[in-house]
């Protein structure tokens, strides 16, 4: 029986013109913005007995579904162990606000061609059309503590994909480092792979922009010393699995970067490492970074925000996302997620100086919306009618295998807490009007929504 199957598989492979035992498909396809007019297509293959099975990664793309006028581009491959090969292809000089179709081409060593996917490029910076962003944080695989919560959020993300211009995942992706809490019988690489496979329908067709969280630092959340494979330390998996526009924006790879999308300038910061007293920096329990010294990230952020603030007539909204919240109702308890004081000291003065509109974080496993606050976290108003300073949103409710957070007494600046799994949506309707909402992924109902006015 097995032998017959083997022969059948061999014959099928031979029909495709190459001899191989198990033909494979490109996996975990994803698209991300890559500076103005450019997009990165990325995917994974499992290799051929430890060797790269796609030495010449190639993508074919076209504005037509039938691939008339197609363009073929080559890319590059990297890896951090022998079980996975990560391929990235840059599509450059694309037209703004245009739908492109793409497919990954077959490799002679037994890798099939992919199906056809599509994405729509960003409008030019300053284009006045409304922008709709879906924000998720702290979304892992299902386990016994979140009871299917993450699958429900993934399903919810698929349902809103059509009305989303781009997604932002604010750190804590897959929770592959949660040994014992993760998917039973799966380990670090397998957990990452299964998470990315589950997300492919979203990530292959929509820009999926990511930032680093504490679960991206090393392969064991209880401490780097428990991560027995040195290939999996120091953000290694994260750095290879998501290609973000750090180079294009003067930032650093996928750890801190920015991009423009029509009315919005979006900035991703790294609240784990690369600033003074960073919670996951060198010598800490998770022991990551620094990649650019103690001030590289902060110098870049200052320059980036200064330029963005100077460009507000064209691009009015500035949003910053980092994994850890600066203010919020969950007090900092040892070993539990809470506010990050050293992050606040490092980043918040810059966010205030350049009048950033929103700081959207994750880390605490709920959704919390704060009223406008001053630099000490005290409320300055109980409405969002053109108040100054960043509006703080905590959105770590995606579906953490560690469960949900709750608190008895919220702080006075807390406007709303939702202890349910789900995701937030931010719609920038025009230069002055925004709408923020949170969707409970169990019911797919909006359980919070608020209109925000900012005259820039
Ligand atoms: C992490 O990698 C960076 C870049 O290679 C390196 O400079 C840094 O020392 C590493 N950090 C640790 C804790 O090994």
PDB file of C-alpha atoms in Angstrom, residues 27-28 44 192-201:
ATOM      1  CA  UNK A  27       3.974  28.268   2.436  1.00  0.00           C
ATOM      2  CA  UNK A  28       3.129  31.199   4.662  1.00  0.00           C
ATOM      3  CA  UNK A  44       8.749  29.788   3.447  1.00  0.00           C
ATOM      4  CA  UNK A 192       5.776  29.420  14.342  1.00  0.00           C
ATOM      5  CA  UNK A 193       5.009  27.468  11.174  1.00  0.00           C
ATOM      6  CA  UNK A 194       1.512  26.491  12.161  1.00  0.00           C
ATOM      7  CA  UNK A 195       0.681  30.046  13.229  1.00  0.00           C
ATOM      8  CA  UNK A 196       1.916  31.507   9.961  1.00  0.00           C
ATOM      9  CA  UNK A 197       0.064  28.833   7.969  1.00  0.00           C
ATOM     10  CA  UNK A 198      -3.178  29.646   9.767  1.00  0.00           C
ATOM     11  CA  UNK A 199      -2.728  33.312   8.930  1.00  0.00           C
ATOM     12  CA  UNK A 200      -1.849  32.868   5.254  1.00  0.00           C
ATOM     13  CA  UNK A 201      -5.264  33.757   3.870  1.00  0.00           C
TER      14      UNK A 201
END
